[in-house]
XYZ file of C-alpha atoms in Angstrom:
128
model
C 72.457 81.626 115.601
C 71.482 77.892 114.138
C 73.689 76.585 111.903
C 72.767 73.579 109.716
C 75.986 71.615 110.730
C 78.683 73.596 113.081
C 81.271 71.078 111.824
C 80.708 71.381 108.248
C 79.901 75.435 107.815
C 79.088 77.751 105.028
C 81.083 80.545 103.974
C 77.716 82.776 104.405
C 77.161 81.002 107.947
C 80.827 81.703 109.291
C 80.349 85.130 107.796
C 76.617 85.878 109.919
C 78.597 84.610 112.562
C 81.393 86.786 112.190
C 79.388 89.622 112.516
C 77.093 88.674 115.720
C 78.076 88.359 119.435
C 77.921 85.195 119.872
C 80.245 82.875 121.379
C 81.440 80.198 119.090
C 79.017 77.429 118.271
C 81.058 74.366 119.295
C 84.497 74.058 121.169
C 87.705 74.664 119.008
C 85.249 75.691 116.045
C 88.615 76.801 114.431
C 89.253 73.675 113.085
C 85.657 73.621 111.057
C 86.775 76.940 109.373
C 89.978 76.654 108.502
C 90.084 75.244 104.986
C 91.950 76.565 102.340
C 89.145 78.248 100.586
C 87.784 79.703 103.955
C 91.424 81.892 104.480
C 90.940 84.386 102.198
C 87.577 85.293 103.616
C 89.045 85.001 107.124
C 92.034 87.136 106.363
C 89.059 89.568 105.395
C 87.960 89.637 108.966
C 90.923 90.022 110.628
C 91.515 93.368 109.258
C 88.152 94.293 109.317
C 86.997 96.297 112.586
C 83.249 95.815 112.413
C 83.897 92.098 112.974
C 83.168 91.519 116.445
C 86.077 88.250 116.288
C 88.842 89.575 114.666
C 91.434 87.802 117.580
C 89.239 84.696 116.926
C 90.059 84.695 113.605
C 93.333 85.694 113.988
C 93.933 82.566 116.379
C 92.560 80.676 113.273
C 94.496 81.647 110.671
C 97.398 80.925 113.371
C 96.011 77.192 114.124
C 95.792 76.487 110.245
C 99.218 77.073 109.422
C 100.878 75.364 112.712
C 98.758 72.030 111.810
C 99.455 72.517 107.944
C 103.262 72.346 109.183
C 103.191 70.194 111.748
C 101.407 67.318 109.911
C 104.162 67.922 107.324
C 102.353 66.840 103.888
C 104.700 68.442 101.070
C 101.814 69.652 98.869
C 99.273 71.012 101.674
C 103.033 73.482 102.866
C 103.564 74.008 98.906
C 99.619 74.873 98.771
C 99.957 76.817 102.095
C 103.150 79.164 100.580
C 101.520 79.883 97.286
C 98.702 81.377 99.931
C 101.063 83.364 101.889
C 102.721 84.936 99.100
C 99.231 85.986 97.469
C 98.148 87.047 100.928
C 101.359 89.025 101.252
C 100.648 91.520 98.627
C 97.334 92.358 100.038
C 97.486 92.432 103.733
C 97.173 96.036 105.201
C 96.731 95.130 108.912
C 99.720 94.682 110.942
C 98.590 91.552 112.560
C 97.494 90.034 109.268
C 101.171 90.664 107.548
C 102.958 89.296 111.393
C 101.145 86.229 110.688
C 102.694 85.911 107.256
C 105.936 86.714 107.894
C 106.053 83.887 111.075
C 104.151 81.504 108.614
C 106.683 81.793 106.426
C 109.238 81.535 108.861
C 107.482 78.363 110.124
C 107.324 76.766 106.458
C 111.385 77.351 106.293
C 112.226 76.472 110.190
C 109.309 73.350 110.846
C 111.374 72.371 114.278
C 110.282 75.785 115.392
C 106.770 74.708 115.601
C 105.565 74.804 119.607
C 101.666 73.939 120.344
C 101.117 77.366 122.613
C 102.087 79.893 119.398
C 100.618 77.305 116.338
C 97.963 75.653 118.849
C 94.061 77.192 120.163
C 94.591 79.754 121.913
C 97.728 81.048 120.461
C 99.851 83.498 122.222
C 100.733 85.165 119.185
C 97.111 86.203 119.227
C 96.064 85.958 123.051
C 99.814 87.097 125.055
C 98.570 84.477 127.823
């Protein structure tokens, strides 16, 4: 799959991809996707079991709210919680409402944040 610029996706490009089986296009592609408008999609795919990257996207939505924390900028967390609690009324998956509730728990507790859980390859998502 081509995209026109890995770093800079569409929402129609991460969702072909989303739906193929093909590795990601660049290394730690997670950080491409994981703007604020791209979550709600995302969240889409997690619970969704035709997409062949659910874990992937998982790990994303994991990655997005460790560096939204760790980097610590008061409106990005405010941004981030208004999210969360939309996100929390609508999640049906299991995974999808675990992620909220530790987000949440990460917003309230920052000193909690550790790089293998909020990082790439997260071992809320992967159990390495």
């Amino acid at each position: 799959m081509k995209f026109k610029d890995p770093w800079n996706p569409t929402q129609k490009e991460i969702k072909k991809w989303a739906y193929s089986d093909e590795m990601e296009p660049v290394q730690d592609w997670e950080l491409a996707i994981y703007k604020f408008e791209n979550i709600p999609m995302i969240c889409t795919f997690v619970e969704d079991e035709q997409c062949e990257h659910t874990s992937y996207f998982l790990n994303t939505l994991y990655v997005f709210t460790g560096d939204t924390v760790r980097v610590g900028d008061n409106e990005e967390i405010q941004k981030l919680s208004q999210l969360l609690d939309t996100m929390e009324k609508t999640a049906e998956s299991k995974e999808l409402q675990l992620w909220n509730e530790r987000s949440q728990l990460l917003i309230e507790y920052p000193e909690y944040y550790e790089n293998s859980y909020w990082g790439i390859c997260s071992k809320f998502v992967y159990d390495i």
